[in-house]
Amino acid sequence: MKQRDIVYTGDTLKTSSLAMSRMPMKNNQRERHRERANARTTGKGKGKDDGFTTEQRRERDAKELQEKTAKNAAQAAAG
């Protein structure tokens, strides 16, 4: 917690302008930032909700990679 400079002026205690500059503008700044961050990431995933298990996903990716390398090899042989 930040230490605030307290200035006694007559009947009342007031915080100095230096202390006010150290205080955050809004007390809920962290909460608002979390809400905004959650709003940005909601609905954005890495596509892992495709209904496949990990093993099925690996097999699918391996098959796609084999097809891609075969296609690239065919293009390299042709050109």
mmCIF file of N, CA and C in Angstrom:
data_model
loop_
_atom_site.group_PDB
_atom_site.id
_atom_site.type_symbol
_atom_site.label_atom_id
_atom_site.label_comp_id
_atom_site.label_asym_id
_atom_site.label_seq_id
_atom_site.Cartn_x
_atom_site.Cartn_y
_atom_site.Cartn_z
ATOM 1 N N MET A 1 0.852 -1.176 0.000
ATOM 2 C CA MET A 1 0.000 0.000 0.000
ATOM 3 C C MET A 1 0.891 1.229 0.000
ATOM 4 N N LYS A 2 0.492 2.213 -0.771
ATOM 5 C CA LYS A 2 1.281 3.439 -0.863
ATOM 6 C C LYS A 2 1.042 4.305 0.356
ATOM 7 N N GLN A 3 2.115 4.953 0.792
ATOM 8 C CA GLN A 3 2.007 5.858 1.921
ATOM 9 C C GLN A 3 1.528 7.210 1.405
ATOM 10 N N ARG A 4 0.539 7.778 2.078
ATOM 11 C CA ARG A 4 -0.007 9.065 1.666
ATOM 12 C C ARG A 4 0.502 10.157 2.601
ATOM 13 N N ASP A 5 0.777 11.316 2.015
ATOM 14 C CA ASP A 5 1.218 12.453 2.808
ATOM 15 C C ASP A 5 -0.017 13.163 3.352
ATOM 16 N N ILE A 6 -0.121 13.247 4.653
ATOM 17 C CA ILE A 6 -1.254 13.903 5.295
ATOM 18 C C ILE A 6 -0.789 15.272 5.781
ATOM 19 N N VAL A 7 -1.562 16.272 5.455
ATOM 20 C CA VAL A 7 -1.232 17.641 5.842
ATOM 21 C C VAL A 7 -2.333 18.140 6.769
ATOM 22 N N TYR A 8 -1.942 18.663 7.905
ATOM 23 C CA TYR A 8 -2.911 19.205 8.853
ATOM 24 C C TYR A 8 -3.071 20.685 8.575
ATOM 25 N N THR A 9 -4.286 21.086 8.235
ATOM 26 C CA THR A 9 -4.541 22.501 7.977
ATOM 27 C C THR A 9 -5.696 22.947 8.858
ATOM 28 N N GLY A 10 -5.371 23.493 9.984
ATOM 29 C CA GLY A 10 -6.398 24.016 10.886
ATOM 30 C C GLY A 10 -7.267 22.928 11.469
ATOM 31 N N ASP A 11 -8.563 22.949 11.148
ATOM 32 C CA ASP A 11 -9.522 22.036 11.749
ATOM 33 C C ASP A 11 -9.545 20.657 11.098
ATOM 34 N N THR A 12 -9.151 20.581 9.841
ATOM 35 C CA THR A 12 -9.329 19.320 9.122
ATOM 36 C C THR A 12 -8.005 18.762 8.632
ATOM 37 N N LEU A 13 -8.009 17.491 8.357
ATOM 38 C CA LEU A 13 -6.860 16.830 7.742
ATOM 39 C C LEU A 13 -7.143 16.711 6.251
ATOM 40 N N LYS A 14 -6.178 17.070 5.445
ATOM 41 C CA LYS A 14 -6.321 16.964 3.997
ATOM 42 C C LYS A 14 -5.094 16.259 3.446
ATOM 43 N N THR A 15 -5.302 15.560 2.339
ATOM 44 C CA THR A 15 -4.148 14.952 1.690
ATOM 45 C C THR A 15 -3.508 15.990 0.792
ATOM 46 N N SER A 16 -2.199 15.941 0.702
ATOM 47 C CA SER A 16 -1.490 16.918 -0.128
ATOM 48 C C SER A 16 -1.673 16.577 -1.605
ATOM 49 N N SER A 17 -1.371 17.533 -2.468
ATOM 50 C CA SER A 17 -1.505 17.292 -3.901
ATOM 51 C C SER A 17 -0.518 16.227 -4.369
ATOM 52 N N LEU A 18 0.626 16.130 -3.705
ATOM 53 C CA LEU A 18 1.594 15.096 -4.041
ATOM 54 C C LEU A 18 1.008 13.726 -3.746
ATOM 55 N N ALA A 19 0.356 13.601 -2.608
ATOM 56 C CA ALA A 19 -0.261 12.328 -2.255
ATOM 57 C C ALA A 19 -1.398 12.003 -3.209
ATOM 58 N N MET A 20 -2.143 13.001 -3.636
ATOM 59 C CA MET A 20 -3.256 12.770 -4.554
ATOM 60 C C MET A 20 -2.747 12.289 -5.907
ATOM 61 N N SER A 21 -1.568 12.758 -6.317
ATOM 62 C CA SER A 21 -1.039 12.334 -7.607
ATOM 63 C C SER A 21 -0.591 10.881 -7.576
ATOM 64 N N ARG A 22 -0.291 10.365 -6.408
ATOM 65 C CA ARG A 22 0.120 8.965 -6.280
ATOM 66 C C ARG A 22 -1.072 8.017 -6.211
ATOM 67 N N MET A 23 -2.243 8.544 -5.882
ATOM 68 C CA MET A 23 -3.420 7.706 -5.738
ATOM 69 C C MET A 23 -3.979 7.357 -7.110
ATOM 70 N N PRO A 24 -4.494 6.136 -7.274
ATOM 71 C CA PRO A 24 -5.099 5.797 -8.561
ATOM 72 C C PRO A 24 -6.377 6.593 -8.783
ATOM 73 N N MET A 25 -6.686 6.835 -10.040
ATOM 74 C CA MET A 25 -7.876 7.611 -10.359
ATOM 75 C C MET A 25 -9.143 6.867 -9.959
ATOM 76 N N LYS A 26 -9.192 5.589 -10.242
ATOM 77 C CA LYS A 26 -10.356 4.786 -9.900
ATOM 78 C C LYS A 26 -9.899 3.609 -9.052
ATOM 79 N N ASN A 27 -10.644 3.287 -8.032
ATOM 80 C CA ASN A 27 -10.282 2.177 -7.178
ATOM 81 C C ASN A 27 -10.521 0.836 -7.854
ATOM 82 N N ASN A 28 -11.405 0.798 -8.823
ATOM 83 C CA ASN A 28 -11.722 -0.461 -9.470
ATOM 84 C C ASN A 28 -11.011 -0.615 -10.819
ATOM 85 N N GLN A 29 -9.882 0.021 -10.986
ATOM 86 C CA GLN A 29 -9.161 -0.026 -12.250
ATOM 87 C C GLN A 29 -8.766 -1.452 -12.606
ATOM 88 N N ARG A 30 -8.318 -2.219 -11.641
ATOM 89 C CA ARG A 30 -7.905 -3.597 -11.885
ATOM 90 C C ARG A 30 -9.098 -4.442 -12.327
ATOM 91 N N GLU A 31 -10.239 -4.230 -11.676
ATOM 92 C CA GLU A 31 -11.435 -4.985 -12.032
ATOM 93 C C GLU A 31 -11.907 -4.633 -13.438
ATOM 94 N N ARG A 32 -11.871 -3.353 -13.787
ATOM 95 C CA ARG A 32 -12.286 -2.946 -15.125
ATOM 96 C C ARG A 32 -11.355 -3.530 -16.177
ATOM 97 N N HIS A 33 -10.061 -3.582 -15.881
ATOM 98 C CA HIS A 33 -9.106 -4.158 -16.823
ATOM 99 C C HIS A 33 -9.388 -5.647 -17.015
ATOM 100 N N ARG A 34 -9.680 -6.353 -15.931
ATOM 101 C CA ARG A 34 -10.016 -7.770 -16.050
ATOM 102 C C ARG A 34 -11.246 -7.983 -16.907
ATOM 103 N N GLU A 35 -12.264 -7.148 -16.715
ATOM 104 C CA GLU A 35 -13.484 -7.263 -17.515
ATOM 105 C C GLU A 35 -13.193 -7.041 -18.993
ATOM 106 N N ARG A 36 -12.383 -6.042 -19.300
ATOM 107 C CA ARG A 36 -12.044 -5.769 -20.691
ATOM 108 C C ARG A 36 -11.232 -6.911 -21.297
ATOM 109 N N ALA A 37 -10.302 -7.452 -20.512
ATOM 110 C CA ALA A 37 -9.489 -8.564 -21.007
ATOM 111 C C ALA A 37 -10.353 -9.789 -21.261
ATOM 112 N N ASN A 38 -11.287 -10.053 -20.373
ATOM 113 C CA ASN A 38 -12.191 -11.191 -20.567
ATOM 114 C C ASN A 38 -13.075 -10.975 -21.781
ATOM 115 N N ALA A 39 -13.512 -9.764 -22.003
ATOM 116 C CA ALA A 39 -14.355 -9.469 -23.158
ATOM 117 C C ALA A 39 -13.580 -9.679 -24.455
ATOM 118 N N ARG A 40 -12.298 -9.352 -24.454
ATOM 119 C CA ARG A 40 -11.484 -9.530 -25.656
ATOM 120 C C ARG A 40 -11.239 -11.002 -25.950
ATOM 121 N N THR A 41 -11.080 -11.817 -24.911
ATOM 122 C CA THR A 41 -10.736 -13.227 -25.124
ATOM 123 C C THR A 41 -11.948 -14.129 -25.223
ATOM 124 N N THR A 42 -13.130 -13.647 -24.891
ATOM 125 C CA THR A 42 -14.327 -14.471 -24.964
ATOM 126 C C THR A 42 -14.619 -14.808 -26.418
ATOM 127 N N GLY A 43 -14.821 -16.081 -26.665
ATOM 128 C CA GLY A 43 -15.136 -16.510 -28.013
ATOM 129 C C GLY A 43 -13.921 -16.744 -28.887
ATOM 130 N N LYS A 44 -12.778 -16.350 -28.423
ATOM 131 C CA LYS A 44 -11.557 -16.564 -29.190
ATOM 132 C C LYS A 44 -10.817 -17.733 -28.567
ATOM 133 N N GLY A 45 -10.738 -18.800 -29.289
ATOM 134 C CA GLY A 45 -10.010 -19.952 -28.800
ATOM 135 C C GLY A 45 -9.011 -20.398 -29.840
ATOM 136 N N LYS A 46 -8.331 -21.441 -29.533
ATOM 137 C CA LYS A 46 -7.370 -21.973 -30.488
ATOM 138 C C LYS A 46 -8.015 -23.053 -31.352
ATOM 139 N N GLY A 47 -9.335 -23.143 -31.312
ATOM 140 C CA GLY A 47 -10.021 -24.087 -32.162
ATOM 141 C C GLY A 47 -10.006 -25.500 -31.631
ATOM 142 N N LYS A 48 -9.813 -25.681 -30.357
ATOM 143 C CA LYS A 48 -9.728 -27.018 -29.789
ATOM 144 C C LYS A 48 -11.092 -27.605 -29.477
ATOM 145 N N ASP A 49 -12.146 -26.847 -29.661
ATOM 146 C CA ASP A 49 -13.490 -27.362 -29.443
ATOM 147 C C ASP A 49 -14.069 -27.873 -30.753
ATOM 148 N N ASP A 50 -13.312 -28.727 -31.428
ATOM 149 C CA ASP A 50 -13.771 -29.252 -32.706
ATOM 150 C C ASP A 50 -14.375 -30.646 -32.565
ATOM 151 N N GLY A 51 -14.528 -31.137 -31.346
ATOM 152 C CA GLY A 51 -15.162 -32.428 -31.112
ATOM 153 C C GLY A 51 -14.209 -33.604 -31.202
ATOM 154 N N PHE A 52 -12.928 -33.358 -31.406
ATOM 155 C CA PHE A 52 -11.952 -34.436 -31.497
ATOM 156 C C PHE A 52 -11.234 -34.624 -30.182
ATOM 157 N N THR A 53 -10.814 -35.852 -29.943
ATOM 158 C CA THR A 53 -9.947 -36.110 -28.793
ATOM 159 C C THR A 53 -8.527 -35.727 -29.197
ATOM 160 N N THR A 54 -7.635 -35.757 -28.251
ATOM 161 C CA THR A 54 -6.246 -35.388 -28.533
ATOM 162 C C THR A 54 -5.645 -36.339 -29.563
ATOM 163 N N GLU A 55 -5.908 -37.624 -29.404
ATOM 164 C CA GLU A 55 -5.361 -38.607 -30.336
ATOM 165 C C GLU A 55 -5.937 -38.426 -31.740
ATOM 166 N N GLN A 56 -7.228 -38.171 -31.837
ATOM 167 C CA GLN A 56 -7.849 -37.944 -33.147
ATOM 168 C C GLN A 56 -7.285 -36.690 -33.810
ATOM 169 N N ARG A 57 -7.041 -35.668 -33.011
ATOM 170 C CA ARG A 57 -6.478 -34.430 -33.547
ATOM 171 C C ARG A 57 -5.060 -34.668 -34.075
ATOM 172 N N ARG A 58 -4.272 -35.446 -33.337
ATOM 173 C CA ARG A 58 -2.912 -35.761 -33.781
ATOM 174 C C ARG A 58 -2.928 -36.521 -35.103
ATOM 175 N N GLU A 59 -3.825 -37.513 -35.214
ATOM 176 C CA GLU A 59 -3.919 -38.291 -36.448
ATOM 177 C C GLU A 59 -4.334 -37.400 -37.621
ATOM 178 N N ARG A 60 -5.295 -36.523 -37.385
ATOM 179 C CA ARG A 60 -5.754 -35.619 -38.430
ATOM 180 C C ARG A 60 -4.621 -34.703 -38.886
ATOM 181 N N ASP A 61 -3.899 -34.138 -37.918
ATOM 182 C CA ASP A 61 -2.806 -33.231 -38.253
ATOM 183 C C ASP A 61 -1.678 -33.960 -38.978
ATOM 184 N N ALA A 62 -1.385 -35.195 -38.566
ATOM 185 C CA ALA A 62 -0.336 -35.971 -39.229
ATOM 186 C C ALA A 62 -0.728 -36.261 -40.680
ATOM 187 N N LYS A 63 -1.989 -36.601 -40.892
ATOM 188 C CA LYS A 63 -2.464 -36.875 -42.249
ATOM 189 C C LYS A 63 -2.368 -35.627 -43.116
ATOM 190 N N GLU A 64 -2.786 -34.463 -42.580
ATOM 191 C CA GLU A 64 -2.695 -33.206 -43.326
ATOM 192 C C GLU A 64 -1.250 -32.864 -43.652
ATOM 193 N N LEU A 65 -0.344 -33.116 -42.703
ATOM 194 C CA LEU A 65 1.067 -32.826 -42.930
ATOM 195 C C LEU A 65 1.637 -33.726 -44.013
ATOM 196 N N GLN A 66 1.270 -35.016 -44.004
ATOM 197 C CA GLN A 66 1.742 -35.932 -45.046
ATOM 198 C C GLN A 66 1.239 -35.502 -46.423
ATOM 199 N N GLU A 67 -0.025 -35.090 -46.489
ATOM 200 C CA GLU A 67 -0.577 -34.623 -47.757
ATOM 201 C C GLU A 67 0.140 -33.370 -48.245
ATOM 202 N N LYS A 68 0.438 -32.489 -47.336
ATOM 203 C CA LYS A 68 1.120 -31.241 -47.694
ATOM 204 C C LYS A 68 2.533 -31.512 -48.183
ATOM 205 N N THR A 69 3.254 -32.380 -47.492
ATOM 206 C CA THR A 69 4.637 -32.680 -47.922
ATOM 207 C C THR A 69 4.630 -33.419 -49.252
ATOM 208 N N ALA A 70 3.642 -34.307 -49.484
ATOM 209 C CA ALA A 70 3.551 -35.009 -50.769
ATOM 210 C C ALA A 70 3.265 -34.018 -51.899
ATOM 211 N N LYS A 71 2.399 -33.075 -51.624
ATOM 212 C CA LYS A 71 2.063 -32.051 -52.626
ATOM 213 C C LYS A 71 3.306 -31.202 -52.950
ATOM 214 N N ASN A 72 4.033 -30.786 -51.906
ATOM 215 C CA ASN A 72 5.239 -29.986 -52.111
ATOM 216 C C ASN A 72 6.313 -30.770 -52.849
ATOM 217 N N ALA A 73 6.426 -32.067 -52.544
ATOM 218 C CA ALA A 73 7.411 -32.902 -53.245
ATOM 219 C C ALA A 73 7.040 -33.038 -54.707
ATOM 220 N N ALA A 74 5.752 -33.192 -54.993
ATOM 221 C CA ALA A 74 5.313 -33.308 -56.382
ATOM 222 C C ALA A 74 5.586 -32.013 -57.149
ATOM 223 N N GLN A 75 5.355 -30.886 -56.506
ATOM 224 C CA GLN A 75 5.616 -29.592 -57.164
ATOM 225 C C GLN A 75 7.108 -29.399 -57.400
ATOM 226 N N ALA A 76 7.930 -29.842 -56.435
ATOM 227 C CA ALA A 76 9.383 -29.701 -56.584
ATOM 228 C C ALA A 76 9.893 -30.597 -57.705
ATOM 229 N N ALA A 77 9.321 -31.779 -57.846
ATOM 230 C CA ALA A 77 9.727 -32.689 -58.906
ATOM 231 C C ALA A 77 9.298 -32.183 -60.284
ATOM 232 N N ALA A 78 8.134 -31.544 -60.318
ATOM 233 C CA ALA A 78 7.604 -31.042 -61.589
ATOM 234 C C ALA A 78 8.312 -29.755 -62.025
ATOM 235 N N GLY A 79 8.732 -28.958 -61.053
ATOM 236 C CA GLY A 79 9.270 -27.650 -61.451
ATOM 237 C C GLY A 79 10.617 -27.437 -61.024
#
